[in-house]
Structures are given as structure tokens and as C-alpha cells.
Tab-separated table of C-alpha atoms in Angstrom:
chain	number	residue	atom	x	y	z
A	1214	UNK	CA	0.000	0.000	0.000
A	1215	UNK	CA	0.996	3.139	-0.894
A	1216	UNK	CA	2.650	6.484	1.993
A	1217	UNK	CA	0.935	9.578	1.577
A	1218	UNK	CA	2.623	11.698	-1.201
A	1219	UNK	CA	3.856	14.966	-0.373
A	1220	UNK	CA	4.011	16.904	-3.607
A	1221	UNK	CA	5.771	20.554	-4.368
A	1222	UNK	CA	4.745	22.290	-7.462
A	1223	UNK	CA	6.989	21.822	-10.590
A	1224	UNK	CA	9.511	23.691	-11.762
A	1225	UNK	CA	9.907	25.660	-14.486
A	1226	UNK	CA	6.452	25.676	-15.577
A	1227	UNK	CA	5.824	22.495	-18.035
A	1228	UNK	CA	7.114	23.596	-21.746
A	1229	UNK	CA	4.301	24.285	-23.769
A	1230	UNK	CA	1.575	24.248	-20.684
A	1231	UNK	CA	-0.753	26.653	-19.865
A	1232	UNK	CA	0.194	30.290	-18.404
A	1233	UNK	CA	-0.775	33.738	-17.733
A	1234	UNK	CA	0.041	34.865	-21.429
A	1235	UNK	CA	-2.190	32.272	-22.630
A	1236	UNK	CA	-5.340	32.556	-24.478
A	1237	UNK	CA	-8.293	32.254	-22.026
A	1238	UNK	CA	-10.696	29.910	-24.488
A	1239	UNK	CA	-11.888	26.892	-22.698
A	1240	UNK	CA	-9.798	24.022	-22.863
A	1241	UNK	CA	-12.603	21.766	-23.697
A	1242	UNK	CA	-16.080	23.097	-25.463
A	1243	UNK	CA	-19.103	20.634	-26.429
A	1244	UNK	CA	-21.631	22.470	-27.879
A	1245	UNK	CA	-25.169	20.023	-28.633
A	1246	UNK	CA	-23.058	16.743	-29.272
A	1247	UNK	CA	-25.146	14.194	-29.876
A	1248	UNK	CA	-23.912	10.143	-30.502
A	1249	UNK	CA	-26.035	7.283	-31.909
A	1250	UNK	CA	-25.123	3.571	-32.333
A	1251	UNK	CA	-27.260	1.393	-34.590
A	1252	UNK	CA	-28.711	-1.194	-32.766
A	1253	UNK	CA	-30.458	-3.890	-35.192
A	1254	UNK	CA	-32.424	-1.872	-37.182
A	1255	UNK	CA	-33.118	1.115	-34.267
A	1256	UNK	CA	-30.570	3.979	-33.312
A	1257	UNK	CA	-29.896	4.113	-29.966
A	1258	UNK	CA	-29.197	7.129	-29.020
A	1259	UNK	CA	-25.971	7.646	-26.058
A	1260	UNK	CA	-25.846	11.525	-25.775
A	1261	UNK	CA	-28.527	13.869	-26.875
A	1262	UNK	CA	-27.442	17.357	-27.136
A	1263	UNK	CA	-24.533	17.343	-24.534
A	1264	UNK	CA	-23.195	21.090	-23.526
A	1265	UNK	CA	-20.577	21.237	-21.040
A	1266	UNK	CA	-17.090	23.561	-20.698
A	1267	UNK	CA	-14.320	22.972	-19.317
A	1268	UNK	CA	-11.734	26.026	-18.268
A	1269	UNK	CA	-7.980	25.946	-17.690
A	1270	UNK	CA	-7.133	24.732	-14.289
A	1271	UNK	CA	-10.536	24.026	-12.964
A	1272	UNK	CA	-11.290	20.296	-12.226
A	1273	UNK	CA	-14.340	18.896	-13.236
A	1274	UNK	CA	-15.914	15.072	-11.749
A	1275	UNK	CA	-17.834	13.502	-13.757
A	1276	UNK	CA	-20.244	10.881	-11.742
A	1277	UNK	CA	-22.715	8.996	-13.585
A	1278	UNK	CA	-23.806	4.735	-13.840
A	1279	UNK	CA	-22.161	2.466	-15.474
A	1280	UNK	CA	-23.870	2.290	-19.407
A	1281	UNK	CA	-24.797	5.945	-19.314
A	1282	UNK	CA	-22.489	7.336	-21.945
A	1283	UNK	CA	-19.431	8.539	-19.866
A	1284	UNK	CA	-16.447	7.132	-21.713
A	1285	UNK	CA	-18.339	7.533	-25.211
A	1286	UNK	CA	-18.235	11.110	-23.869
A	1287	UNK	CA	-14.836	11.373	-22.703
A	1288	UNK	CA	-13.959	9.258	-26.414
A	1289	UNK	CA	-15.477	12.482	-28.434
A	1290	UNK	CA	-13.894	15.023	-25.755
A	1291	UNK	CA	-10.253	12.803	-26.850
A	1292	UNK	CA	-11.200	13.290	-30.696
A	1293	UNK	CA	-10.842	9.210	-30.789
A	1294	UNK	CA	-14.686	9.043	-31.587
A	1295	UNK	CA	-16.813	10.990	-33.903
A	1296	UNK	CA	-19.825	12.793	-32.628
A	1297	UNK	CA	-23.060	12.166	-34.939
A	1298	UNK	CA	-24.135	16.137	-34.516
A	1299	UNK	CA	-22.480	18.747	-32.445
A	1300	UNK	CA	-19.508	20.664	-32.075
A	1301	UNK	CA	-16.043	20.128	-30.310
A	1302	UNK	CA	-13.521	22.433	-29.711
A	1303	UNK	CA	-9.921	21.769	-27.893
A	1304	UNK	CA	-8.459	24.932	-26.970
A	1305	UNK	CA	-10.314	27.014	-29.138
A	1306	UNK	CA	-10.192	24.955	-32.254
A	1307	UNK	CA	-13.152	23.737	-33.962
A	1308	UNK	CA	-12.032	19.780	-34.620
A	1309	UNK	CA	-15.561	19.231	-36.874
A	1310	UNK	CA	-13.819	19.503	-40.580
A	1311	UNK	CA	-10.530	18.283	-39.760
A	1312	UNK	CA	-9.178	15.150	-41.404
A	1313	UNK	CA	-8.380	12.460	-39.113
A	1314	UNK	CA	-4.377	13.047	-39.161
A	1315	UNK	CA	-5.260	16.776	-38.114
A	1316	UNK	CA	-7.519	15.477	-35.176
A	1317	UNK	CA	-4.436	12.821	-34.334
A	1318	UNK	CA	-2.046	16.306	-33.841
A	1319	UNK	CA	-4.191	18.471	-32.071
A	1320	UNK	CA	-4.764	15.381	-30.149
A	1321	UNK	CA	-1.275	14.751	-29.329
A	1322	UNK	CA	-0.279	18.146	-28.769
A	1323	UNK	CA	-3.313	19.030	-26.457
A	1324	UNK	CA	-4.519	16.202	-24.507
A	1325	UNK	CA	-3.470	14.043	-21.874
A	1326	UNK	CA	-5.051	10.144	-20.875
A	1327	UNK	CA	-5.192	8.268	-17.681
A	1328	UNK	CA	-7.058	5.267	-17.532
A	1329	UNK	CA	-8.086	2.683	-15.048
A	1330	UNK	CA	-5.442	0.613	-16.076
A	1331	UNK	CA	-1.921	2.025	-16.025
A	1332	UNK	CA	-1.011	0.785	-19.628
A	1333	UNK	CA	3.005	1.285	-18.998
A	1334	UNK	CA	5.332	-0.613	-21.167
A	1335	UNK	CA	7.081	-3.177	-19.031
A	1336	UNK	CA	9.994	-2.846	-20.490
A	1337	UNK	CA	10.785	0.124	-19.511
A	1338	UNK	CA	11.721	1.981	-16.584
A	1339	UNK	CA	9.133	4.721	-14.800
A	1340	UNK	CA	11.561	7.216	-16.561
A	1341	UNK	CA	11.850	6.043	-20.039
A	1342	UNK	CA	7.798	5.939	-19.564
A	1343	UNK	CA	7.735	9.623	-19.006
A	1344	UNK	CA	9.993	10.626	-21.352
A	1345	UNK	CA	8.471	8.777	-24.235
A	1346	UNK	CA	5.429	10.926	-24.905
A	1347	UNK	CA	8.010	13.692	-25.407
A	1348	UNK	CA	10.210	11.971	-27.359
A	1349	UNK	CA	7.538	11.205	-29.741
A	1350	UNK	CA	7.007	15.098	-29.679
A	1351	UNK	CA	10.209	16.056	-31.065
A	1352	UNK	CA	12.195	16.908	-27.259
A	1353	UNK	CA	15.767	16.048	-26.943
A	1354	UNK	CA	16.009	13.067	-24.601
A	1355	UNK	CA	17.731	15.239	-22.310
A	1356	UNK	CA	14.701	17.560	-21.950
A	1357	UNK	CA	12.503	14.772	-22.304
A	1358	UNK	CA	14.493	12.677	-18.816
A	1359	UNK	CA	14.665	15.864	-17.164
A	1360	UNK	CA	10.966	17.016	-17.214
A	1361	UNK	CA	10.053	13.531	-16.300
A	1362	UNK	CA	12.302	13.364	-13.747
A	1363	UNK	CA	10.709	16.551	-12.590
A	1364	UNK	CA	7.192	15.041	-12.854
A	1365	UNK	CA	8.003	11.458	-10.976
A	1366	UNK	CA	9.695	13.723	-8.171
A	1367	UNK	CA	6.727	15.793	-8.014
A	1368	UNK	CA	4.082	12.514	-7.206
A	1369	UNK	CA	6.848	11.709	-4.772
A	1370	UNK	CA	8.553	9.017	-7.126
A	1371	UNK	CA	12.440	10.043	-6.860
A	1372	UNK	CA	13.417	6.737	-5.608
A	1373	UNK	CA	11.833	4.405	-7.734
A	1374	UNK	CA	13.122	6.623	-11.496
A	1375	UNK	CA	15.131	3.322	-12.774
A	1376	UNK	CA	12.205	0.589	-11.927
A	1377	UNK	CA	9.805	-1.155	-14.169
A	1378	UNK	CA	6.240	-1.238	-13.863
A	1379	UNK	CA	6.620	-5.033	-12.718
A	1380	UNK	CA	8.774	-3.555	-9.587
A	1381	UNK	CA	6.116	-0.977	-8.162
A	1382	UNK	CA	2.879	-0.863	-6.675
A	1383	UNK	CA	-0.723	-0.355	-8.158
A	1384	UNK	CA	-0.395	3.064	-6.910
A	1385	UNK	CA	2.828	4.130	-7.474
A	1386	UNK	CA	1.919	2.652	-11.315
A	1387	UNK	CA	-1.139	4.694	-11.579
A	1388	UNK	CA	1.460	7.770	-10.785
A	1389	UNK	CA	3.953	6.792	-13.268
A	1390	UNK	CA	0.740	6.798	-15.509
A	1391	UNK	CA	-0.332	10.342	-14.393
A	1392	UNK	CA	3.040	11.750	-15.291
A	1393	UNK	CA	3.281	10.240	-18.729
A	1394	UNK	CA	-0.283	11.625	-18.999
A	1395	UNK	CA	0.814	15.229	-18.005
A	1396	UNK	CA	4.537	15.338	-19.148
A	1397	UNK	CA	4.156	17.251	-22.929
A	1398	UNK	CA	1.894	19.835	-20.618
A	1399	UNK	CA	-1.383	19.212	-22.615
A	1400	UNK	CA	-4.034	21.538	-22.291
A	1401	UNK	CA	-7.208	19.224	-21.334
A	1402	UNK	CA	-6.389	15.851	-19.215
A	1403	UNK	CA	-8.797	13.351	-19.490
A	1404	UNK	CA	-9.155	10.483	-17.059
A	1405	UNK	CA	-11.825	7.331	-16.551
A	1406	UNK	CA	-11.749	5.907	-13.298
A	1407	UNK	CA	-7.934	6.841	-13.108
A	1408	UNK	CA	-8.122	5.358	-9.419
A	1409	UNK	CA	-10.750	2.483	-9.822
A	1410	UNK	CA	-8.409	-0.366	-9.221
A	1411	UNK	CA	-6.595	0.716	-6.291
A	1412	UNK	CA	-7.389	0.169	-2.893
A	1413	UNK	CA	-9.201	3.377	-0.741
A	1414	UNK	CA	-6.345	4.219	1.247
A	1415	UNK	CA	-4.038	4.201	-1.959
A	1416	UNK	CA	-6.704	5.920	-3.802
A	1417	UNK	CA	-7.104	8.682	-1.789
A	1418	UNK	CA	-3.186	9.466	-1.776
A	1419	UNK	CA	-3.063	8.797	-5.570
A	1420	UNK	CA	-6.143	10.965	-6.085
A	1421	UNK	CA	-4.875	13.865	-3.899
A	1422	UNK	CA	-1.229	13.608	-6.332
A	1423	UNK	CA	-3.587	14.259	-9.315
A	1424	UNK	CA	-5.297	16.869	-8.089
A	1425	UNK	CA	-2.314	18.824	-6.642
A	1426	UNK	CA	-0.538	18.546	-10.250
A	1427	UNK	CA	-4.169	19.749	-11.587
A	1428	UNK	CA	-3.938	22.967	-10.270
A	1429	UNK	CA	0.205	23.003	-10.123
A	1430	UNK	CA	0.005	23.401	-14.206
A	1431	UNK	CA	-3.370	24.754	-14.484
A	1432	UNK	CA	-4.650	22.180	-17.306
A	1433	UNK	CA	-8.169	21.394	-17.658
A	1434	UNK	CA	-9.362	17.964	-16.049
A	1435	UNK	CA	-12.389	15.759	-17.075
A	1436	UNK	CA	-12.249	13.397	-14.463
A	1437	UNK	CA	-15.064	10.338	-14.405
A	1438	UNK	CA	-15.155	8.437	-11.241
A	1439	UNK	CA	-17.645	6.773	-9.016
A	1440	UNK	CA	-15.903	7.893	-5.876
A	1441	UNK	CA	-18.251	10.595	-4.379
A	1442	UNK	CA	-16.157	11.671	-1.808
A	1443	UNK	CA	-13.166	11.939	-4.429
A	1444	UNK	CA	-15.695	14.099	-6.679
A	1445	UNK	CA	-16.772	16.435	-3.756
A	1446	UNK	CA	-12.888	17.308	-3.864
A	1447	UNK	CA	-12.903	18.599	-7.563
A	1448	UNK	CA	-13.783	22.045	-8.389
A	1449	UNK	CA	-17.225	20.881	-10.043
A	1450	UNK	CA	-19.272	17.893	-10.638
A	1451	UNK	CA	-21.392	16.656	-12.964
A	1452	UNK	CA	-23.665	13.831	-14.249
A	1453	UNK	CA	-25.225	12.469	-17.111
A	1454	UNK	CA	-29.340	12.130	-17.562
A	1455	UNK	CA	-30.949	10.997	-20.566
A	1456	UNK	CA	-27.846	11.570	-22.407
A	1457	UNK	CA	-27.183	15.317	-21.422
A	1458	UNK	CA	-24.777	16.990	-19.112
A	1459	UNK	CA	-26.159	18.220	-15.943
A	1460	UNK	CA	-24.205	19.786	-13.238
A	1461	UNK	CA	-24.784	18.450	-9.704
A	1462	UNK	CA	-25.099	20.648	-6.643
């Protein structure tokens, strides 16, 4: 089981993340996106007109059933799913005409994933996991090790830089994941159940990392989880009903 992680905010700010000169569009914009799967010979119909914005640096929880539509929803927000109606724009940037290799750039350059499941390479050390992402951007590997050295000492990882995925815990796993997730300083980070297979106590501290790093770089966070009490901690909370975005007290 995961020790509580005492985090200090990054340094320098992430290259390429958000900041005070930045434009102050909302990271994430859905604007009466709609999403249909044919079912037999009926439509069924997932999301019906969902609105919902997202601004730099605020967190947002997204609590709703199982079957109700969330990761279709958080598939459209990640441009890896086409909405059937409806607009979504990343930063400001319509993404309803572009071809599919412009969607796969603005994807890469903007967004961040966790997932439930960690996804590392084994293979590969927690810092080579990091510094992938930004390798595949273009970064030196110098720049690319030393921001993710940065990040993994940040969610309280120092010690464990040189270990494979096979030679940590769930949670400190799921922080190697966050990392990778927030290394190339996207503008939107989007995240289903990011702590739904850890245990509460290690959820909790994992939770807390993300959250700290959240509002340390000021991206955007979609966040969908279950945990109540981990969605009263986020800056706003919503729910899906009937296939539209409502926001819960």
C-alpha cells in the first residue's frame, strides 16, 4: 500500500503548458453533441445534445452509472470518436472539418489520458515511460528525462526513477501513468476511473497527487469516477441524464 505523497509544485512551468500569457478559451467546449449507435435496425441514441465547458485549471468530476455514456463522452472530448451532430472544440479549435491526421495532432499536442489501467510498457523503466510521450514530440532526450524526472519527483517518485512497472505498486503505477499523462503539458487531461483499481487508502493518496498537479500546471481535467467523496474534492461535478450533461449541486 501506498505512503501519503507529499508533492511541491513543478519547476519551471511544463514547456508548452498553460500560463498567464495564454489565451483564455476553454480548454474543452461541447456544444449540442449528440452520438447514436445502430442497434439492429433502431438507433440508440448515447448523448442527446450534450453542452458542457471545461476552463484551464478548474477540475471537473464527472459521476454517472455504469452504461450511461461517460467514456463515449470522454472518447469524443479525446477526438478518438466521432460525434453524430455537435460541435467540439480543444483549446479554441473547432475539430468538426478536420481530417483524421489533423484530429491525431491536435490530439497529441493538447490532450493528456489516464485510464483505469496504467497501460506502462514493461519494459521500460518509470523514466523512459515519461519521457516517451516527449520523445515522440520532437524533445531532446535530455529535456525529455529531465521534465520527467521533474514530474516522478513531483508525485513523490524520486526513488523508484530506474524501476519497471513489474517492480512498483498499483499506486505508485497509476502515478507513473499520471506523469506520462501530463509530461508534454497538454491543455485538457482526461481520465476514466484513473483510481478504480486501487485500494481506498491508496486511492485517496493517488487521487490527492492528481489533483495537486491539476492545479500546479493549471490544465483542464475531465475526471469520471464513481468515488463521491473523491468528486466532492474537484472544483465541479457533474452527471449524465438521458444523455445530457447536468451539473450536480
Amino acid at each position: 500500500m501506498d505512503q501519503p505523497v507529499e508533492t511541491r509544485a513543478p519547476q519551471p512551468t511544463p514547456p508548452g503548458g498553460p500560463g498567464g500569457g495564454e489565451k483564455r478559451e476553454p480548454a474543452l467546449l461541447l456544444a449540442g453533441v449528440k452520438r447514436r449507435y445502430a442497434q439492429g435496425a433502431q438507433a440508440l441514441e448515447i448523448l442527446r445534445g450534450v453542452d458542457l465547458k471545461v476552463a484551464p485549471g478548474q477540475s471537473v468530476a464527472l459521476v454517472a452509472p455504469s452504461g450511461s455514456g461517460k467514456s463515449t463522452l470522454l472518447h469524443i472530448a479525446g477526438l478518438l470518436e466521432h460525434s453524430d451532430e455537435g460541435e467540439v472544440f480543444i483549446a479554441g479549435t473547432s475539430t468538426a472539418r478536420l481530417a483524421d491526421r489533423e484530429r491525431t495532432r491536435l490530439r497529441r499536442l493538447n490532450i493528456g489520458f489516464i485510464y483505469q489501467f496504467h497501460h506502462l510498457l514493461g519494459e521500460f523503466s518509470a523514466l523512459e515511460n515519461v519521457a516517451m510521450p516527449q520523445l515522440i514530440r520532437g524533445l531532446s532526450r535530455a529535456k525529455a528525462e529531465e521534465r520527467a524526472k521533474e514530474m516522478l519527483t513531483y508525485l513523490g517518485l524520486a526513488a523508484r526513477l530506474t524501476h519497471r512497472p513489474s517492480e512498483l505498486s498499483g499506486g505508485e503505477q497509476q502515478r507513473v501513468a499520471i506523469a506520462r499523462a501530463l509530461a508534454n503539458a497538454p491543455r485538457l487531461l482526461l481520465a476514466d476511473e484513473p483510481t478504480g483499481n486501487l485500494d481506498p487508502k491508496t486511492s485517496d493518496h493517488v487521487f490527492g497527487a492528481l489533483t495537486e498537479l491539476v492545479r500546479a500546471t493549471g490544465v483542464a481535467a475531465l475526471i469520471a469516477t464513481h468515488n463521491l467523496e473523491l468528486a466532492s474534492r474537484m472544483d465541479r461535478r457533474v452527471t449524465l441524464r438521458e444523455g445530457k450533461v447536468v451539473e450536480l449541486a
